[in-house]
């Protein structure tokens, strides 16, 4: 007997963000959870906290892969906190634990995670400015991002 595990989406993005970006991330989290996806992120603030809030509000599961040694450093909406003590090297773990990635804003750390996801053969959807990168699917809204990532995983 084999158990079917829920699919996971790595949501990558800014550790601090404005209210509009947080609202998009929160909506994205809710939409992903409604589709039955678990949300994996870096476990911190900004986009990570907002996406976890949205996912938890929709009854979804959230996993935070933290850069430090303290699981208590996770945002309050992370259900499963994983301390790594790896600093930014934990970005590999964030990406490898998702079946696909969705980028929401962000800087160099987000860009590194996009590159890692592409290198690992994970589909990548970007809500925002990373949508012009080769190999990345652009999305204009959280709804489009959730729909696109689901379609990519389903082979559509």
PDB file of C-alpha atoms in Angstrom:
ATOM      1  CA  UNK A   1       0.000   0.000   0.000  1.00  0.00           C
ATOM      2  CA  UNK A   2       1.398   3.381  -0.971  1.00  0.00           C
ATOM      3  CA  UNK A   3       0.229   6.675   0.437  1.00  0.00           C
ATOM      4  CA  UNK A   4      -0.185   9.617  -1.859  1.00  0.00           C
ATOM      5  CA  UNK A   5       1.573  12.643  -0.453  1.00  0.00           C
ATOM      6  CA  UNK A   6       0.176  16.115  -1.051  1.00  0.00           C
ATOM      7  CA  UNK A   7       2.017  18.142  -3.642  1.00  0.00           C
ATOM      8  CA  UNK A   8       4.058  21.063  -2.380  1.00  0.00           C
ATOM      9  CA  UNK A   9       4.675  24.498  -3.807  1.00  0.00           C
ATOM     10  CA  UNK A  10       7.742  26.462  -2.742  1.00  0.00           C
ATOM     11  CA  UNK A  11       6.756  30.105  -2.442  1.00  0.00           C
ATOM     12  CA  UNK A  12       9.825  32.287  -2.632  1.00  0.00           C
ATOM     13  CA  UNK A  13       9.991  36.017  -2.122  1.00  0.00           C
ATOM     14  CA  UNK A  14      10.969  39.081  -0.165  1.00  0.00           C
ATOM     15  CA  UNK A  15      11.610  38.858   3.569  1.00  0.00           C
ATOM     16  CA  UNK A  16       9.926  42.232   3.928  1.00  0.00           C
ATOM     17  CA  UNK A  17       7.372  43.724   1.581  1.00  0.00           C
ATOM     18  CA  UNK A  18       4.716  46.375   1.194  1.00  0.00           C
ATOM     19  CA  UNK A  19       1.038  45.834   1.977  1.00  0.00           C
ATOM     20  CA  UNK A  20       0.051  45.232  -1.664  1.00  0.00           C
ATOM     21  CA  UNK A  21       2.673  42.485  -2.110  1.00  0.00           C
ATOM     22  CA  UNK A  22       1.660  40.927   1.212  1.00  0.00           C
ATOM     23  CA  UNK A  23      -1.976  40.903   0.081  1.00  0.00           C
ATOM     24  CA  UNK A  24      -0.993  39.129  -3.147  1.00  0.00           C
ATOM     25  CA  UNK A  25       1.054  36.558  -1.236  1.00  0.00           C
ATOM     26  CA  UNK A  26      -1.753  35.979   1.254  1.00  0.00           C
ATOM     27  CA  UNK A  27      -4.243  35.430  -1.567  1.00  0.00           C
ATOM     28  CA  UNK A  28      -1.789  33.086  -3.299  1.00  0.00           C
ATOM     29  CA  UNK A  29      -1.413  31.035  -0.112  1.00  0.00           C
ATOM     30  CA  UNK A  30      -5.183  30.672   0.188  1.00  0.00           C
ATOM     31  CA  UNK A  31      -5.524  29.642  -3.455  1.00  0.00           C
ATOM     32  CA  UNK A  32      -2.727  27.071  -3.228  1.00  0.00           C
ATOM     33  CA  UNK A  33      -4.206  25.579  -0.061  1.00  0.00           C
ATOM     34  CA  UNK A  34      -7.645  25.432  -1.689  1.00  0.00           C
ATOM     35  CA  UNK A  35      -6.079  23.340  -4.470  1.00  0.00           C
ATOM     36  CA  UNK A  36      -4.654  20.951  -1.881  1.00  0.00           C
ATOM     37  CA  UNK A  37      -1.031  22.084  -2.091  1.00  0.00           C
ATOM     38  CA  UNK A  38       1.213  22.318   0.939  1.00  0.00           C
ATOM     39  CA  UNK A  39       3.178  25.575   1.044  1.00  0.00           C
ATOM     40  CA  UNK A  40       6.940  25.493   1.601  1.00  0.00           C
ATOM     41  CA  UNK A  41       8.835  28.713   2.257  1.00  0.00           C
ATOM     42  CA  UNK A  42      11.801  30.131   4.116  1.00  0.00           C
ATOM     43  CA  UNK A  43       9.678  30.593   7.233  1.00  0.00           C
ATOM     44  CA  UNK A  44      10.424  34.281   7.797  1.00  0.00           C
ATOM     45  CA  UNK A  45       8.493  37.507   7.390  1.00  0.00           C
ATOM     46  CA  UNK A  46       7.250  39.446   4.393  1.00  0.00           C
ATOM     47  CA  UNK A  47       6.045  37.277   1.519  1.00  0.00           C
ATOM     48  CA  UNK A  48       6.769  34.134   3.544  1.00  0.00           C
ATOM     49  CA  UNK A  49       4.582  35.188   6.457  1.00  0.00           C
ATOM     50  CA  UNK A  50       1.773  36.421   4.210  1.00  0.00           C
ATOM     51  CA  UNK A  51       1.644  33.256   2.101  1.00  0.00           C
ATOM     52  CA  UNK A  52       1.596  31.123   5.252  1.00  0.00           C
ATOM     53  CA  UNK A  53      -1.206  33.233   6.728  1.00  0.00           C
ATOM     54  CA  UNK A  54      -3.316  32.794   3.599  1.00  0.00           C
ATOM     55  CA  UNK A  55      -2.656  29.078   3.404  1.00  0.00           C
ATOM     56  CA  UNK A  56      -3.487  28.497   7.090  1.00  0.00           C
ATOM     57  CA  UNK A  57      -6.671  30.595   6.832  1.00  0.00           C
ATOM     58  CA  UNK A  58      -7.748  28.288   3.994  1.00  0.00           C
ATOM     59  CA  UNK A  59      -6.982  25.173   6.042  1.00  0.00           C
ATOM     60  CA  UNK A  60      -3.674  24.410   4.336  1.00  0.00           C
ATOM     61  CA  UNK A  61      -0.395  23.121   5.696  1.00  0.00           C
ATOM     62  CA  UNK A  62       2.696  25.329   5.863  1.00  0.00           C
ATOM     63  CA  UNK A  63       6.337  24.337   6.141  1.00  0.00           C
ATOM     64  CA  UNK A  64       9.088  26.833   6.945  1.00  0.00           C
ATOM     65  CA  UNK A  65      12.714  25.964   6.277  1.00  0.00           C
ATOM     66  CA  UNK A  66      14.655  28.380   8.442  1.00  0.00           C
ATOM     67  CA  UNK A  67      18.202  29.674   7.966  1.00  0.00           C
ATOM     68  CA  UNK A  68      19.064  29.511  11.665  1.00  0.00           C
ATOM     69  CA  UNK A  69      19.046  27.015  14.501  1.00  0.00           C
ATOM     70  CA  UNK A  70      15.888  28.199  16.258  1.00  0.00           C
ATOM     71  CA  UNK A  71      12.532  26.778  15.160  1.00  0.00           C
ATOM     72  CA  UNK A  72      10.834  29.450  17.265  1.00  0.00           C
ATOM     73  CA  UNK A  73      12.135  32.058  14.805  1.00  0.00           C
ATOM     74  CA  UNK A  74       9.515  30.933  12.269  1.00  0.00           C
ATOM     75  CA  UNK A  75       6.629  33.248  11.549  1.00  0.00           C
ATOM     76  CA  UNK A  76       3.501  32.424  13.575  1.00  0.00           C
ATOM     77  CA  UNK A  77       1.723  30.868  10.574  1.00  0.00           C
ATOM     78  CA  UNK A  78       4.319  28.147   9.932  1.00  0.00           C
ATOM     79  CA  UNK A  79       2.910  24.804  11.021  1.00  0.00           C
ATOM     80  CA  UNK A  80       6.098  22.783  10.545  1.00  0.00           C
ATOM     81  CA  UNK A  81       9.286  24.701  11.300  1.00  0.00           C
ATOM     82  CA  UNK A  82      12.579  23.152  10.210  1.00  0.00           C
ATOM     83  CA  UNK A  83      15.741  24.731  11.615  1.00  0.00           C
ATOM     84  CA  UNK A  84      18.779  24.201   9.403  1.00  0.00           C
ATOM     85  CA  UNK A  85      21.623  26.346  10.734  1.00  0.00           C
ATOM     86  CA  UNK A  86      22.602  26.761   7.075  1.00  0.00           C
ATOM     87  CA  UNK A  87      22.025  30.463   6.487  1.00  0.00           C
ATOM     88  CA  UNK A  88      21.219  31.234   2.865  1.00  0.00           C
ATOM     89  CA  UNK A  89      22.354  27.757   1.834  1.00  0.00           C
ATOM     90  CA  UNK A  90      18.945  26.662   3.080  1.00  0.00           C
ATOM     91  CA  UNK A  91      17.543  28.118  -0.168  1.00  0.00           C
ATOM     92  CA  UNK A  92      18.356  24.782  -1.797  1.00  0.00           C
ATOM     93  CA  UNK A  93      16.161  23.002   0.751  1.00  0.00           C
ATOM     94  CA  UNK A  94      13.285  25.430   0.225  1.00  0.00           C
ATOM     95  CA  UNK A  95      13.304  24.714  -3.501  1.00  0.00           C
ATOM     96  CA  UNK A  96      14.023  20.976  -3.380  1.00  0.00           C
ATOM     97  CA  UNK A  97      11.046  20.429  -1.059  1.00  0.00           C
ATOM     98  CA  UNK A  98       8.561  21.852  -3.553  1.00  0.00           C
ATOM     99  CA  UNK A  99       7.273  20.236  -6.718  1.00  0.00           C
ATOM    100  CA  UNK A 100       7.256  23.713  -8.277  1.00  0.00           C
ATOM    101  CA  UNK A 101       8.044  27.268  -7.192  1.00  0.00           C
ATOM    102  CA  UNK A 102       6.158  30.537  -7.266  1.00  0.00           C
ATOM    103  CA  UNK A 103       8.178  33.738  -6.875  1.00  0.00           C
ATOM    104  CA  UNK A 104       6.521  36.803  -5.365  1.00  0.00           C
ATOM    105  CA  UNK A 105       8.719  39.900  -5.516  1.00  0.00           C
ATOM    106  CA  UNK A 106      12.106  39.646  -3.800  1.00  0.00           C
ATOM    107  CA  UNK A 107      15.739  40.328  -4.474  1.00  0.00           C
ATOM    108  CA  UNK A 108      18.950  38.341  -4.813  1.00  0.00           C
ATOM    109  CA  UNK A 109      17.800  35.532  -2.499  1.00  0.00           C
ATOM    110  CA  UNK A 110      14.643  35.021  -4.536  1.00  0.00           C
ATOM    111  CA  UNK A 111      16.677  35.137  -7.728  1.00  0.00           C
ATOM    112  CA  UNK A 112      19.001  32.435  -6.363  1.00  0.00           C
ATOM    113  CA  UNK A 113      16.006  30.242  -5.547  1.00  0.00           C
ATOM    114  CA  UNK A 114      14.598  30.724  -9.047  1.00  0.00           C
ATOM    115  CA  UNK A 115      17.937  29.639 -10.507  1.00  0.00           C
ATOM    116  CA  UNK A 116      18.087  26.609  -8.220  1.00  0.00           C
ATOM    117  CA  UNK A 117      14.529  25.610  -9.102  1.00  0.00           C
ATOM    118  CA  UNK A 118      15.247  25.831 -12.822  1.00  0.00           C
ATOM    119  CA  UNK A 119      18.491  23.881 -12.397  1.00  0.00           C
ATOM    120  CA  UNK A 120      16.571  21.166 -10.514  1.00  0.00           C
ATOM    121  CA  UNK A 121      13.933  20.987 -13.238  1.00  0.00           C
ATOM    122  CA  UNK A 122      11.155  22.494 -11.126  1.00  0.00           C
ATOM    123  CA  UNK A 123       8.519  24.595 -12.891  1.00  0.00           C
ATOM    124  CA  UNK A 124       8.718  28.261 -11.852  1.00  0.00           C
ATOM    125  CA  UNK A 125       5.941  30.836 -11.983  1.00  0.00           C
ATOM    126  CA  UNK A 126       6.606  34.487 -11.161  1.00  0.00           C
ATOM    127  CA  UNK A 127       4.083  36.932  -9.853  1.00  0.00           C
ATOM    128  CA  UNK A 128       5.910  40.166 -10.578  1.00  0.00           C
ATOM    129  CA  UNK A 129       9.164  41.239 -12.165  1.00  0.00           C
ATOM    130  CA  UNK A 130      10.859  37.833 -12.505  1.00  0.00           C
ATOM    131  CA  UNK A 131       8.338  36.735 -15.131  1.00  0.00           C
ATOM    132  CA  UNK A 132      10.636  37.852 -17.949  1.00  0.00           C
ATOM    133  CA  UNK A 133      13.419  35.394 -17.068  1.00  0.00           C
ATOM    134  CA  UNK A 134      13.972  32.509 -19.500  1.00  0.00           C
ATOM    135  CA  UNK A 135      12.213  29.374 -18.296  1.00  0.00           C
ATOM    136  CA  UNK A 136       9.924  31.268 -15.905  1.00  0.00           C
ATOM    137  CA  UNK A 137       6.175  31.523 -16.511  1.00  0.00           C
ATOM    138  CA  UNK A 138       4.740  34.981 -15.812  1.00  0.00           C
ATOM    139  CA  UNK A 139       1.509  35.456 -13.884  1.00  0.00           C
ATOM    140  CA  UNK A 140      -0.421  38.709 -13.556  1.00  0.00           C
ATOM    141  CA  UNK A 141      -2.400  37.770 -10.434  1.00  0.00           C
ATOM    142  CA  UNK A 142      -2.404  35.273  -7.566  1.00  0.00           C
ATOM    143  CA  UNK A 143      -5.260  33.461  -9.317  1.00  0.00           C
ATOM    144  CA  UNK A 144      -3.239  33.127 -12.517  1.00  0.00           C
ATOM    145  CA  UNK A 145      -0.147  32.013 -10.571  1.00  0.00           C
ATOM    146  CA  UNK A 146      -2.068  29.258  -8.753  1.00  0.00           C
ATOM    147  CA  UNK A 147      -3.752  28.125 -11.967  1.00  0.00           C
ATOM    148  CA  UNK A 148      -0.500  28.156 -13.944  1.00  0.00           C
ATOM    149  CA  UNK A 149       1.525  26.220 -11.373  1.00  0.00           C
ATOM    150  CA  UNK A 150      -1.233  23.612 -11.081  1.00  0.00           C
ATOM    151  CA  UNK A 151      -1.382  23.251 -14.879  1.00  0.00           C
ATOM    152  CA  UNK A 152       2.392  22.916 -15.122  1.00  0.00           C
ATOM    153  CA  UNK A 153       2.380  20.126 -12.530  1.00  0.00           C
ATOM    154  CA  UNK A 154      -0.494  18.402 -14.279  1.00  0.00           C
ATOM    155  CA  UNK A 155       1.424  18.525 -17.555  1.00  0.00           C
ATOM    156  CA  UNK A 156      -0.984  20.876 -19.314  1.00  0.00           C
TER     157      UNK A 156
END
